CSV table of C-alpha atoms and ligand atoms in Angstrom, one decimal:
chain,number,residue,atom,x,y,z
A,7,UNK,CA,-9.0,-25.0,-21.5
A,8,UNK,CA,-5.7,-23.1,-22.1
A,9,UNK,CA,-2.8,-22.9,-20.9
A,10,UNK,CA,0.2,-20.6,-21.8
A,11,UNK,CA,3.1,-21.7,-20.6
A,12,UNK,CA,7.1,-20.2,-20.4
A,13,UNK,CA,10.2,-22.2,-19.5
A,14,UNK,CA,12.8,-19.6,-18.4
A,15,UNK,CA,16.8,-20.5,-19.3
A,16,UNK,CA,18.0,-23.0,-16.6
A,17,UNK,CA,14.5,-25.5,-18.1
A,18,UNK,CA,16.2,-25.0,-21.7
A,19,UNK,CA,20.2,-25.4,-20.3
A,20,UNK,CA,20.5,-29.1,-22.1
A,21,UNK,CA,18.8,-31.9,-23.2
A,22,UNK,CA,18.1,-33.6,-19.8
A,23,UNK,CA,16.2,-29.8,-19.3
A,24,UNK,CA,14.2,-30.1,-22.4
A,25,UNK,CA,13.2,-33.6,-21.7
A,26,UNK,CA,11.9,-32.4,-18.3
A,27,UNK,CA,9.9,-30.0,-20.6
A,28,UNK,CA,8.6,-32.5,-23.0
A,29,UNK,CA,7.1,-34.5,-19.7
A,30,UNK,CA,5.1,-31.5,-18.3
A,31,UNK,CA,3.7,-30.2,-21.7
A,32,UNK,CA,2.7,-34.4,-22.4
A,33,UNK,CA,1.2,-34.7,-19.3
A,34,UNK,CA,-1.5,-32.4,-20.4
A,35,UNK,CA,-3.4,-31.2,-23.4
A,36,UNK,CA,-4.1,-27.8,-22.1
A,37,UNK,CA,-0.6,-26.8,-22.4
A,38,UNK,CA,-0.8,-26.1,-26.4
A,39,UNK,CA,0.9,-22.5,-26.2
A,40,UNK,CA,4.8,-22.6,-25.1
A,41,UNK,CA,7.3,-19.9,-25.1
A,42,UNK,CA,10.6,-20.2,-24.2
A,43,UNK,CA,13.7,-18.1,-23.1
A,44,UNK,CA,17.4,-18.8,-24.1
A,45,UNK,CA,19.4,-21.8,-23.1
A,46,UNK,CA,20.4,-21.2,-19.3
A,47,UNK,CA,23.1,-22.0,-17.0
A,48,UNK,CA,24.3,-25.9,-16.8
A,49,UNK,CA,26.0,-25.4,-13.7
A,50,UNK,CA,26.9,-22.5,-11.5
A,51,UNK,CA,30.2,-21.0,-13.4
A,52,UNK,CA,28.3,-21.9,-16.8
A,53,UNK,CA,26.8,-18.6,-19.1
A,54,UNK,CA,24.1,-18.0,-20.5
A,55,UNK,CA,23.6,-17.9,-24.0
A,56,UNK,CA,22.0,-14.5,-23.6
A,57,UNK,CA,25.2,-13.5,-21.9
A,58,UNK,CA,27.5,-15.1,-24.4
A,59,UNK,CA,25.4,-13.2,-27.5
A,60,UNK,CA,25.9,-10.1,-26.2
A,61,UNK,CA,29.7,-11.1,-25.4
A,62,UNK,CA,29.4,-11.0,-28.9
A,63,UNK,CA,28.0,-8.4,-30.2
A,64,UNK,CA,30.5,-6.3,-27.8
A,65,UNK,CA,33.6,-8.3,-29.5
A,66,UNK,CA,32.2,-7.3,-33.0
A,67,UNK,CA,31.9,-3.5,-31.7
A,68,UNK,CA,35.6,-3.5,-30.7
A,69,UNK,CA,37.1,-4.9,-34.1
A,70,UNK,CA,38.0,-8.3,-32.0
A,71,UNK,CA,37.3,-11.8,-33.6
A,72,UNK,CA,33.8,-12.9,-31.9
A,73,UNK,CA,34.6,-16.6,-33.2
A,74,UNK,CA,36.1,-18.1,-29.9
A,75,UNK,CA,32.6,-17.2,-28.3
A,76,UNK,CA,30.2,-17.4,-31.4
A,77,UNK,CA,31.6,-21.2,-30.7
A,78,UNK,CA,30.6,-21.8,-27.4
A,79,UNK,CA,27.0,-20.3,-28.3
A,80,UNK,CA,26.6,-22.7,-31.2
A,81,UNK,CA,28.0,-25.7,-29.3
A,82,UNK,CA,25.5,-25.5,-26.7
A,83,UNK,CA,23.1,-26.0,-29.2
A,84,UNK,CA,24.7,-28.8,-31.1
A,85,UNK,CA,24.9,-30.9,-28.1
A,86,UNK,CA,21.1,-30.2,-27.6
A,87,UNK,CA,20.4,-30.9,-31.5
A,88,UNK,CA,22.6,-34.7,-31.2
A,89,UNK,CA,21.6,-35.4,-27.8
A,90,UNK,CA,17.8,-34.8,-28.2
A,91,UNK,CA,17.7,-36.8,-31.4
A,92,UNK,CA,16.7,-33.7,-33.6
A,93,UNK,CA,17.3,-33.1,-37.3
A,94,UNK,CA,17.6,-29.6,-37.6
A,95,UNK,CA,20.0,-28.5,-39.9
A,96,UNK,CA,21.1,-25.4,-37.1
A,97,UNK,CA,24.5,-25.3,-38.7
A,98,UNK,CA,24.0,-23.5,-42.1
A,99,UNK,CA,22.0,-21.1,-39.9
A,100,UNK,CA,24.8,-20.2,-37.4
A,101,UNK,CA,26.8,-20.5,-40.4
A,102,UNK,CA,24.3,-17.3,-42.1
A,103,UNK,CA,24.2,-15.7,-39.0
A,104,UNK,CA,27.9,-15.6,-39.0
A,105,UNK,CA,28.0,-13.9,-42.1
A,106,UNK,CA,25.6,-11.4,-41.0
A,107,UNK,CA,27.3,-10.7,-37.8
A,108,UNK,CA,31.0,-10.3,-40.1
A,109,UNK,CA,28.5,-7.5,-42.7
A,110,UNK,CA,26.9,-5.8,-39.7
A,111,UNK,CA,24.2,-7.1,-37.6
A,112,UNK,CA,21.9,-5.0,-35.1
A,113,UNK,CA,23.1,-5.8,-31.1
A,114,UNK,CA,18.9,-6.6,-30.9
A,115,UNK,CA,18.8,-9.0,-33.5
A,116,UNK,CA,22.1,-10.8,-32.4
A,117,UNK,CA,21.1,-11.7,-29.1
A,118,UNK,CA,17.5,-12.6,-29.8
A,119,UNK,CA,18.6,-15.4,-31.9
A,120,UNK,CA,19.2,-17.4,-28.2
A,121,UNK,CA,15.4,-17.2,-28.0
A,122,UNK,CA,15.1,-18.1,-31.7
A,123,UNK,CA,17.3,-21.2,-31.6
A,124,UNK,CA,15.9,-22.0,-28.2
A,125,UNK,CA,12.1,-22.0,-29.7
A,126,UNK,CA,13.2,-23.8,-33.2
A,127,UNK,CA,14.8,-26.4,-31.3
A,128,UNK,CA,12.2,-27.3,-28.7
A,129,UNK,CA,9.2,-26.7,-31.3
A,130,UNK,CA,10.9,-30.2,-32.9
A,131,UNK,CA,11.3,-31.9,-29.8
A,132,UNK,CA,7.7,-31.5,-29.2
A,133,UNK,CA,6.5,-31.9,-32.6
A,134,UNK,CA,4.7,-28.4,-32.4
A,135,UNK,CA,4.7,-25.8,-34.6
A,136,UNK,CA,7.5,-23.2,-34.4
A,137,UNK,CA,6.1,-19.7,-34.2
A,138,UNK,CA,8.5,-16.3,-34.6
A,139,UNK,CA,7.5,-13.7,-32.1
A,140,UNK,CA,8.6,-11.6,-35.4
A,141,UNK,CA,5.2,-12.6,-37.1
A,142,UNK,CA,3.0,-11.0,-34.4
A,143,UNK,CA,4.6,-9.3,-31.5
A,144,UNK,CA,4.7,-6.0,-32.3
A,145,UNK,CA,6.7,-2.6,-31.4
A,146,UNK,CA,5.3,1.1,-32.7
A,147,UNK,CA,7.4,3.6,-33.7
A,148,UNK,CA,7.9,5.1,-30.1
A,149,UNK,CA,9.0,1.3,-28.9
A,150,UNK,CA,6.2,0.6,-27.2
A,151,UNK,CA,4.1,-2.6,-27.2
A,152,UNK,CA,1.8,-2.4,-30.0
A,153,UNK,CA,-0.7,-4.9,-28.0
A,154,UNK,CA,-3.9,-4.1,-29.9
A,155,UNK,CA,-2.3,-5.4,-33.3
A,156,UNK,CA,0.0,-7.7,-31.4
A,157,UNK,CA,-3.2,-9.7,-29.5
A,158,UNK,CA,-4.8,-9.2,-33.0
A,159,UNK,CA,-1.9,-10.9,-35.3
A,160,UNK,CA,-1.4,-13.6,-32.5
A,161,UNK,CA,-5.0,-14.5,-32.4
A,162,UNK,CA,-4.8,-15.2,-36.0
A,163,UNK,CA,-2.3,-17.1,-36.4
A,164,UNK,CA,-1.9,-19.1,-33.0
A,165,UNK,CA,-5.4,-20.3,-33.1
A,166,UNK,CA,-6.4,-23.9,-32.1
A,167,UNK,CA,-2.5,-24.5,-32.9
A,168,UNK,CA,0.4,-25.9,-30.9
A,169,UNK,CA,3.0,-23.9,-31.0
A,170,UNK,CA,6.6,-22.7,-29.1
A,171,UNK,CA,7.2,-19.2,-29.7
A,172,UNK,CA,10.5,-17.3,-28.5
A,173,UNK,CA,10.4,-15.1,-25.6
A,174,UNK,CA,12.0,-11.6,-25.4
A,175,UNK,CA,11.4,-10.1,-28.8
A,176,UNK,CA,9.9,-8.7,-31.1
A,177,UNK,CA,9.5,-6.6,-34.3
A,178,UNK,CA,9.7,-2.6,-35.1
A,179,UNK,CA,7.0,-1.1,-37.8
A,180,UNK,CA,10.3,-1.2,-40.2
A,181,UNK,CA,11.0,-5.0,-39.6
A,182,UNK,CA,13.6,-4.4,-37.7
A,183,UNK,CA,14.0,-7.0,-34.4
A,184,UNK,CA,13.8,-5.1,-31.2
A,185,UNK,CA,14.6,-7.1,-27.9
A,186,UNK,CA,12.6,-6.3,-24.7
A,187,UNK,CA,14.5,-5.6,-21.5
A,188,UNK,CA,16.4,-8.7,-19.7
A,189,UNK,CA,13.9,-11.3,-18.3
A,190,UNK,CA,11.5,-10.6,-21.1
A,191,UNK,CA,10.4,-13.8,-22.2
A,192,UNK,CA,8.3,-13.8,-19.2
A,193,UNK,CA,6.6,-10.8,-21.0
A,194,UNK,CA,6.1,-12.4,-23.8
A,195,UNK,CA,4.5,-15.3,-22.3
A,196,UNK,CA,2.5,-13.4,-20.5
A,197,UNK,CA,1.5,-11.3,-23.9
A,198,UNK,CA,0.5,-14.4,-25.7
A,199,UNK,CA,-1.8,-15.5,-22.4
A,200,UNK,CA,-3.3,-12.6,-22.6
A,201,UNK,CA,-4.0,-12.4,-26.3
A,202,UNK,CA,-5.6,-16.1,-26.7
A,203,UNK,CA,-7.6,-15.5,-23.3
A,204,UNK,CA,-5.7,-18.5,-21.7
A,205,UNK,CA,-7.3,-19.5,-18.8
A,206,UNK,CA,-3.7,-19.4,-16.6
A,207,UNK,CA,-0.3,-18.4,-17.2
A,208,UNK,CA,2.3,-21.6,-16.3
A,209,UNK,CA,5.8,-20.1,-15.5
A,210,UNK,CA,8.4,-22.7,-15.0
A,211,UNK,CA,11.6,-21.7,-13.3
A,212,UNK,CA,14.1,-23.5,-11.0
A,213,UNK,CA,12.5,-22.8,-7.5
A,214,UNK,CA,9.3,-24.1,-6.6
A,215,UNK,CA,7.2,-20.9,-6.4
A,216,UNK,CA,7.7,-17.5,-4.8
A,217,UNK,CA,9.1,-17.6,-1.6
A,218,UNK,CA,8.3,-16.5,1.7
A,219,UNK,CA,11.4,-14.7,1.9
A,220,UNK,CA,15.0,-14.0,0.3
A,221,UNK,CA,16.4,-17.5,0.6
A,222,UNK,CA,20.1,-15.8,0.8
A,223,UNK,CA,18.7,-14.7,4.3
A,224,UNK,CA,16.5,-17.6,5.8
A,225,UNK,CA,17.5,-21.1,5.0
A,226,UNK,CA,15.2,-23.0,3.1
A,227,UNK,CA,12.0,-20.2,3.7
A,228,UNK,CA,8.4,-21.8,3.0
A,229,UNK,CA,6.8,-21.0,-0.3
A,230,UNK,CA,3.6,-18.8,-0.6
A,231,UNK,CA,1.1,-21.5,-2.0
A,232,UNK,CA,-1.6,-18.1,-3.0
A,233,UNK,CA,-0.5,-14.3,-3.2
A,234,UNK,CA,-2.7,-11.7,-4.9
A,235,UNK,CA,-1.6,-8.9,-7.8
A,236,UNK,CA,-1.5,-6.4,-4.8
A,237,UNK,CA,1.0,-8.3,-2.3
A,238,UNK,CA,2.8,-9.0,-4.7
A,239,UNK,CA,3.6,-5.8,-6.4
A,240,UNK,CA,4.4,-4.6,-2.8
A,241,UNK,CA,6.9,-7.9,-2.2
A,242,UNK,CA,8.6,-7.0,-5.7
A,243,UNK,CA,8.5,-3.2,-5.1
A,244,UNK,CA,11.3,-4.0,-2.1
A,245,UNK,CA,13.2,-6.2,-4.4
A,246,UNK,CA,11.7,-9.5,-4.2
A,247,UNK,CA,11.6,-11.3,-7.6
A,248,UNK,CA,10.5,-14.2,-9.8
A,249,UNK,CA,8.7,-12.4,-12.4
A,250,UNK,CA,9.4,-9.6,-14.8
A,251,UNK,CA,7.8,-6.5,-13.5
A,252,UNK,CA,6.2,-6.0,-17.2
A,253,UNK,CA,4.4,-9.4,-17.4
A,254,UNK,CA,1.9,-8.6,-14.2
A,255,UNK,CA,0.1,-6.1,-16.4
A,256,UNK,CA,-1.4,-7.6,-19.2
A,257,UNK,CA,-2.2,-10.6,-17.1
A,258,UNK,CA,-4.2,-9.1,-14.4
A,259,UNK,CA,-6.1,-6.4,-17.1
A,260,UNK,CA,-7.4,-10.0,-18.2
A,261,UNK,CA,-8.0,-11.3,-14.8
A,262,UNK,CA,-5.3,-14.4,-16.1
A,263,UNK,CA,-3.8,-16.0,-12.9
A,264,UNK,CA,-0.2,-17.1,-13.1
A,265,UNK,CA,1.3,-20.0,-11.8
A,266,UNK,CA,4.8,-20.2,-10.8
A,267,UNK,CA,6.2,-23.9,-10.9
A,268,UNK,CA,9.4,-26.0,-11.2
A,269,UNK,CA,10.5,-27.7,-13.8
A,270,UNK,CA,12.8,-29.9,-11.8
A,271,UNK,CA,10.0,-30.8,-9.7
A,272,UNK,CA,6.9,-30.6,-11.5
A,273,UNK,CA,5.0,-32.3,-8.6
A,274,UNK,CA,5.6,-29.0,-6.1
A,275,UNK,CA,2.3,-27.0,-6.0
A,276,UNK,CA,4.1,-23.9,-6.4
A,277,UNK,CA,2.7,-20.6,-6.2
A,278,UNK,CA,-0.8,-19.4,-7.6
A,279,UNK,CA,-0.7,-15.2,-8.4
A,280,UNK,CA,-4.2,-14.3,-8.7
A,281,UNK,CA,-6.4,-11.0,-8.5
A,282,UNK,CA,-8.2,-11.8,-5.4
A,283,UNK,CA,-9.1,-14.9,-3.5
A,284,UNK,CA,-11.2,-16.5,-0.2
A,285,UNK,CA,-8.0,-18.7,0.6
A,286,UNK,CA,-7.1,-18.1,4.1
A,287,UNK,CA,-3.1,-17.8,4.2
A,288,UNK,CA,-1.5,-20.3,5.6
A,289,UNK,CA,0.7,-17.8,8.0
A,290,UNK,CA,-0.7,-14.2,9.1
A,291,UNK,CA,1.6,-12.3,6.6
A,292,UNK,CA,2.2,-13.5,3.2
A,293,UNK,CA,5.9,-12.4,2.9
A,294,UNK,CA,8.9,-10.2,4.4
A,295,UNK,CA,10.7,-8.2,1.4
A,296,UNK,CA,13.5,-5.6,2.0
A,297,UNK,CA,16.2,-3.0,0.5
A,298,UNK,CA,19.3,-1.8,2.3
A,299,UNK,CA,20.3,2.0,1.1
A,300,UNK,CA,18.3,4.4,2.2
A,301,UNK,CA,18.8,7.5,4.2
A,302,UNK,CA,16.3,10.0,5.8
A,303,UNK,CA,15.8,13.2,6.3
A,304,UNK,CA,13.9,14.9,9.7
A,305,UNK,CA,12.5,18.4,8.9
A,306,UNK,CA,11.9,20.0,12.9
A,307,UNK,CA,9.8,22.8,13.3
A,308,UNK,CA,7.5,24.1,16.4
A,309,UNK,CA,3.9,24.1,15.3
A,310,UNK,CA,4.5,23.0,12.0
A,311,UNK,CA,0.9,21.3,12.4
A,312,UNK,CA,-0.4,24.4,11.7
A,313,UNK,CA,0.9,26.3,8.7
A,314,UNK,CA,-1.0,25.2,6.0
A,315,UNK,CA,1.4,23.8,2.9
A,316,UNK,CA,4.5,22.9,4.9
A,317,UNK,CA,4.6,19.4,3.6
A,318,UNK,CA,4.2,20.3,-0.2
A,319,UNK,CA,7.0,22.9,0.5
A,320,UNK,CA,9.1,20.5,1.5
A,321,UNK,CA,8.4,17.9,-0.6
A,322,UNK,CA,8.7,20.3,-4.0
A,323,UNK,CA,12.2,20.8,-2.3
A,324,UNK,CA,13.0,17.0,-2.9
A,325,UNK,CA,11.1,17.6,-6.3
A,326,UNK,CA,12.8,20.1,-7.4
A,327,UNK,CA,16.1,18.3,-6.8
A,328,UNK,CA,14.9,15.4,-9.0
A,329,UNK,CA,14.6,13.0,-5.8
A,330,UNK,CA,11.6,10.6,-5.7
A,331,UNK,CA,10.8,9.7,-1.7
A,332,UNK,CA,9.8,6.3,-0.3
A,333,UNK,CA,8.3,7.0,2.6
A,334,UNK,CA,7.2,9.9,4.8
A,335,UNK,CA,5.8,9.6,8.5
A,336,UNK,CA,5.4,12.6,10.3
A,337,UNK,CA,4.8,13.6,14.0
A,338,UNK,CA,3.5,17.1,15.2
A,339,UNK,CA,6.3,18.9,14.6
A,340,UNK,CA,8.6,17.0,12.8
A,341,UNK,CA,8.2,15.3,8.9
A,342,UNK,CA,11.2,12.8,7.6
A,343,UNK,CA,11.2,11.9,4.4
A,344,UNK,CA,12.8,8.7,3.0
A,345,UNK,CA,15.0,8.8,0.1
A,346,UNK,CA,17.7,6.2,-2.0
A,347,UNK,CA,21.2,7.0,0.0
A,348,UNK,CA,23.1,7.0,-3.5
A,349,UNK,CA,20.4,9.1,-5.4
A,350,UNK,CA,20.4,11.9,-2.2
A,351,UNK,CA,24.6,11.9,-1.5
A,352,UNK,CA,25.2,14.0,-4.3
A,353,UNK,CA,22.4,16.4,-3.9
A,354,UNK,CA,22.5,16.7,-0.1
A,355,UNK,CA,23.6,19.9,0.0
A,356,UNK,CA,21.6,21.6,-1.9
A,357,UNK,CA,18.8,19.8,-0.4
A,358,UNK,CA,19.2,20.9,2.8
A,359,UNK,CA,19.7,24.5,1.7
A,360,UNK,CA,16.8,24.6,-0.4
A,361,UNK,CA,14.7,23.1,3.0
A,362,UNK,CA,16.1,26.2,5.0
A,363,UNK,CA,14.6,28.5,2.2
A,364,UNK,CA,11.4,27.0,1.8
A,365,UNK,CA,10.6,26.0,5.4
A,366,UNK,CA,13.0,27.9,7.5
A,367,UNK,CA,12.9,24.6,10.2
A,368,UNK,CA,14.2,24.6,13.7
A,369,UNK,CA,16.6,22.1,12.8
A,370,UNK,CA,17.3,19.1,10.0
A,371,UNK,CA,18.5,15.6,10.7
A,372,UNK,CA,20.0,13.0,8.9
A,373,UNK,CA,20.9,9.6,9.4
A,374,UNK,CA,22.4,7.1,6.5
A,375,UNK,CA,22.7,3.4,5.6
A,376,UNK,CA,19.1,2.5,6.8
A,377,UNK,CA,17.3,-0.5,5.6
A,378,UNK,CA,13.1,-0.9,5.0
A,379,UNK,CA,11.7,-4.0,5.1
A,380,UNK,CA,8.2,-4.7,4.3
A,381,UNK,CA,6.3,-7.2,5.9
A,382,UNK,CA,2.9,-7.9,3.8
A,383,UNK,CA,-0.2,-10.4,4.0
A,384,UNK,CA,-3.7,-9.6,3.4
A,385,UNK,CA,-4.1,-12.0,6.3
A,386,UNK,CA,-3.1,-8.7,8.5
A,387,UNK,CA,-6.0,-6.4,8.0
A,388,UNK,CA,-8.3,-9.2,9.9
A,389,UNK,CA,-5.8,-10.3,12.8
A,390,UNK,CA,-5.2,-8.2,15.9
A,391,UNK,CA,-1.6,-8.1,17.0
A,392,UNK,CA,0.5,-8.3,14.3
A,393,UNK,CA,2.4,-5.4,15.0
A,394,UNK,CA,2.8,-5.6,18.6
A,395,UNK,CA,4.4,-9.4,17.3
A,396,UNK,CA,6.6,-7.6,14.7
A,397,UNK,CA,7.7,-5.2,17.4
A,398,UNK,CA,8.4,-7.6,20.0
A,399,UNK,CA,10.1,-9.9,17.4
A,400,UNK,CA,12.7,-6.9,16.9
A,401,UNK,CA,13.2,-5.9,20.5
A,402,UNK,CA,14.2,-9.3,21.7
A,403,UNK,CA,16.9,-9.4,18.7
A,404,UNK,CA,17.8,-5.5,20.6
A,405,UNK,CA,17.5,-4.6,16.9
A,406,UNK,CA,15.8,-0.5,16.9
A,407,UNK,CA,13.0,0.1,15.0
A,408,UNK,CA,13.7,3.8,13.5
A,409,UNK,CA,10.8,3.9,11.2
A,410,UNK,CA,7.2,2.6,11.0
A,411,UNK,CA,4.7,3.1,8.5
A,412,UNK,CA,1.5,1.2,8.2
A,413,UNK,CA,0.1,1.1,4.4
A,414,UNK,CA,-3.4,3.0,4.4
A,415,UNK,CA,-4.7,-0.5,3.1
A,416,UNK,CA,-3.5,-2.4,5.8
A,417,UNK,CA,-1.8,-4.8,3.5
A,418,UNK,CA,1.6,-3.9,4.8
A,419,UNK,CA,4.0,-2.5,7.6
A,420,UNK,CA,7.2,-1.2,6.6
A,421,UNK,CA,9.6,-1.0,9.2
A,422,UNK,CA,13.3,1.2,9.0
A,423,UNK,CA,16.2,-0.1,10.9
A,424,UNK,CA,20.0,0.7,10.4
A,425,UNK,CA,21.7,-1.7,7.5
A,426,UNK,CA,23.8,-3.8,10.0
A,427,UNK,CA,20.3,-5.1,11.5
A,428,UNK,CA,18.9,-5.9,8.4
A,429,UNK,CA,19.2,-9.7,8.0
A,430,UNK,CA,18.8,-10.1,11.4
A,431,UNK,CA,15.5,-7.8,11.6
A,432,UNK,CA,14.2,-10.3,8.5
A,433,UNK,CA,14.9,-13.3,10.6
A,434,UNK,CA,13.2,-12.8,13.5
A,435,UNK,CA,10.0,-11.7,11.6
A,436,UNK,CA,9.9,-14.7,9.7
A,437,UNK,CA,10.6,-17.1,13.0
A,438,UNK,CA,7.7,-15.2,14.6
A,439,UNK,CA,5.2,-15.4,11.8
A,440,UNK,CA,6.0,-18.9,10.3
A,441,UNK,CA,8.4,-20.7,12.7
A,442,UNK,CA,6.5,-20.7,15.1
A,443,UNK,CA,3.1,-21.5,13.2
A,444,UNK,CA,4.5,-24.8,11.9
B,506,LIG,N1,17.3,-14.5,-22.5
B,506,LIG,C1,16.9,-13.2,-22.0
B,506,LIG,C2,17.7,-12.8,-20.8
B,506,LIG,O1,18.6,-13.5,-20.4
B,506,LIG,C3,15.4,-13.1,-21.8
B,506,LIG,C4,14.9,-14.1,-20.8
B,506,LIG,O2,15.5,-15.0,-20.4
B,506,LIG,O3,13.7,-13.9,-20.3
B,506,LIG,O4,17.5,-11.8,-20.3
C-alpha cells in the first residue's frame, strides 16, 4: 500500500504545523511519499513565503535592496530549524542564495526555493530522504510536462524509499528551474501518485474536505464525504476550489482517488474524489457552485426553427469576435447566448452588428450583471422533483429565475438569476436540499 501525500502551506506555517505533520505520516506506514508546498500563513495578516519570494524577485528587478524581505523569508525558516530541533545548516544556503540573487537569479528559480527549503526541512524532521523535484520532474522544450520521462525518472529513484519532495517545480531540458502555475504543489503531488501507482492521493489542507458550498455564503456548509471526477469538474468549473485544476488529470487517467483531509483535524473523514462510486449521497445534490458576471444575449426571430444553420450563424458571430459562450437555451424563435459581462462590454457593439448581418433577427436583447449557479449531484438523475424543489426554493425567496439549463447528463441544473439575488438564490437551495434533510 501507498500513499502519496501533499501538505499545502498553512500545514508547513511553523513548527507546531510540522509537528501536526510528523503525527499523521507516523500514524501510518503507507504514507512513505510526501510532497510539500511553501511555508503558509501563521495568522490571517501573515504572508506567504511564496508571496514574500516573489516580493523579492520584484525588489531585485527594480534596483531596490531585497534584504529587508529576503529577512523575513529566512526567519521563518530559522524559527522552524531551532524550534523543531533540526541541524540543518540553512544559513550558508540563504547566505549562497543571496549571492545568487545580488549576480542574477531567474524569478522561477527564486521563488521555488520556498518549496525547496520547505521539503529540506521537513525531510529531517521526518528522518526521510529529501528528494529535488529537479532530479525527475521534467519540462520539454515547449514547457510542457514531460510525464513519460518524469513518471520514468521518478520511478527510479523514489522506489521502496521515503521521501519529501518539493511541490511546484520543476526542471527545463537546459537545467534550468521552471515553476508551475500558483497552487502547483498539488500537481506535483498528484504527478508523483501517479508515477509510483499509489493507491490514493492524501491532500492535507486547512478545511476538512470539499464543501457543500462557498462557506463565505452559508455558515458552516456540510462537507461532501464522496464526489466523483465529473461533479466535481462541474463544481470547480463555477469557481468552487480546493484542488488545482491540473492535478485531476493525471490522477483520474490512473484511476487514483484523492482524499482531501485536515491537518488540524486529522480525525475528520474529509472528502473522498473518486471516478465512480455505489455510495448513495447523503443529500439529493452533491453541491451548489456559482459565478456572478455574466450577461446574455436574446437573438428574436419568427420561424427561426426553420432555417437551417441559424444557430452556427450566430454562434460564428460570437466566434468570430473571440468570445467563448457559457450557455445557450433556446425557445422557438428566440436563442440567448450566455457570455462573461467583462469579456463581451468591449465587443458589444460590434457583436450586435455582426448578429444583424448574419441573421437579420426581429430584435436583440440584452440584459447584464447576471449570476449562474450550478446545482450538481449524481444523486439527481434517479430522484423525481428536484427541480420543481429548486424552483419552489427560489420563488418563496421572490428571487426570478431568468435562465434554466439542464446538463444533457442530468448531473446538473444551472440556473441564471440577476447578481443582487445571488447569495440569496444559493441559500435557499442549500436549506432545501440539506437543511432540511438533517
Ligand atoms: N507555494 C506555491 C504557491 O503559493 C505553490 C503551492 O503552494 O502549491 O502558489
Amino acid at each position: 500500500m501507498l500513499k502519496v501525500v501533499k501538505f499545502g502551506g498553512s500545514s508547513l506555517a511553523d513548527a507546531a504545523q510540522f509537528e501536526k505533520v510528523r503525527q499523521i505520516i507516523t500514524a501510518d506506514p503507507a504514507r512513505r511519499v510526501v510532497v510539500v508546498s511553501a511555508p503558509g500563513k501563521r495568522f490571517s495578516a501573515d504572508h506567504k513565503i511564496t508571496d514574500l519570494l516573489y516580493l523579492c524577485y520584484a525588489h531585485l528587478q527594480y534596483g531596490v535592496s531585497a534584504e529587508g524581505v529576503f529577512s523575513m523569508v529566512v526567519e521563518r525558516y530559522r524559527s522552524i530549524v531551532a524550534d523543531c530541533g533540526l541541524s540543518a545548516d540553512i544559513d550558508k544556503e540563504f547566505l549562497a542564495l543571496y549571492e545568487k540573487m545580488q549576480q542574477g537569479i531567474s524569478q522561477d528559480e527564486l521563488v521555488s526555493r520556498g518549496e525547496y527549503f520547505a521539503a529540506r526541512l521537513m525531510a529531517e524532521y521526518l528522518g526521510f530522504d529529501f528528494l529535488d523535484a529537479a532530479e525527475w520532474l521534467q519540462f520539454s522544450f515547449d514547457g510542457q510536462i514531460d510525464r513519460e520521462h518524469s513518471y520514468e525518472a521518478l520511478r527510479r529513484i523514489a522506489e521502496d524509499r521515503s521521501v519529501v519532495i518539493p511541490g511546484f517545480y520543476g526542471v527545463m531540458p537546459d537545467g534550468h528551474i521552471k515553476v508551475l502555475s500558483r497552487g502547483g504543489s498539488d500537481v506535483t503531488g498528484a504527478l508523483a501518485a501517479a508515477a509510483l501507482g499509489a493507491d490514493v492521493y492524501e491532500n492535507w489542507t486547512d478545511v476538512s474536505g470539499f464543501l457543500v458550498t462557498d462557506p463565505r455564503i452559508v455558515k458552516d456548509p456540510e462537507v461532501i464525504s464522496t464526489i466523483t471526477y465529473r461533479e466535481l469538474r462541474e463544481l470547480s468549473y463555477m469557481g468552487a476550489t480546493v484542488l488545482h485544476e491540473d492535478s485531476i488529470f493525471p490522477l483520474r487517467q490512473e484511476g487514483i482517488p484523492i482524499h482531501v483531509l485536515n491537518t488540524n483535524a486529522p480525525q475528520d473523514p474529509g472528502t473522498m474524489i473518486v471516478e465512480n462510486t455505489c455510495s448513495k449521497p447523503k443529500f439529493t445534490i452533491t453541491g451548489i457552485a456559482g459565478k456572478k458576471g455574466f450577461a446574455s444575449i436574446t437573438v428574436e426571430k419568427s420561424m427561426m426553427n426553420t432555417e437551417i444553420g441559424f444557430g452556427r450563424k450566430v454562434l460564428g458571430v460570437f466566434e468570430d469576435n473571440n468570445l467563448s459562450f457559457e450557455h445557450m437555451p433556446s425557445g422557438i424563435d428566440t436563442m440567448t447566448v450566455f457570455v462573461h459581462q467583462n469579456e463581451f462590454a468591449e465587443k458589444e457593439q460590434q457583436v450586435i452588428a455582426g448578429l444583424h448581418r448574419a441573421v437579420q433577427p426581429d430584435s436583440i436583447d440584452l440584459e447584464s450583471d447576471l449570476a449562474l449557479i450550478a446545482v450538481v449531484g449524481r444523486g439527481m438523475r434517479r430522484t423525481r422533483g428536484t427541480a420543481g424543489r429548486i424552483f419552489s426554493a427560489l420563488a418563496h425567496k421572490n428571487i426570478n429565475v431568468k435562465m434554466i439549463d439542464q446538463g444533457s447528463s442530468e448531473l446538473n441544473i444551472i440556473i441564471g438569476v440577476a447578481n443582487d439575488d445571488f447569495e440569496t438564490a444559493i441559500k435557499a437551495i442549500y436549506d432545501i436540499f440539506v437543511i432540511t434533510r438533517l
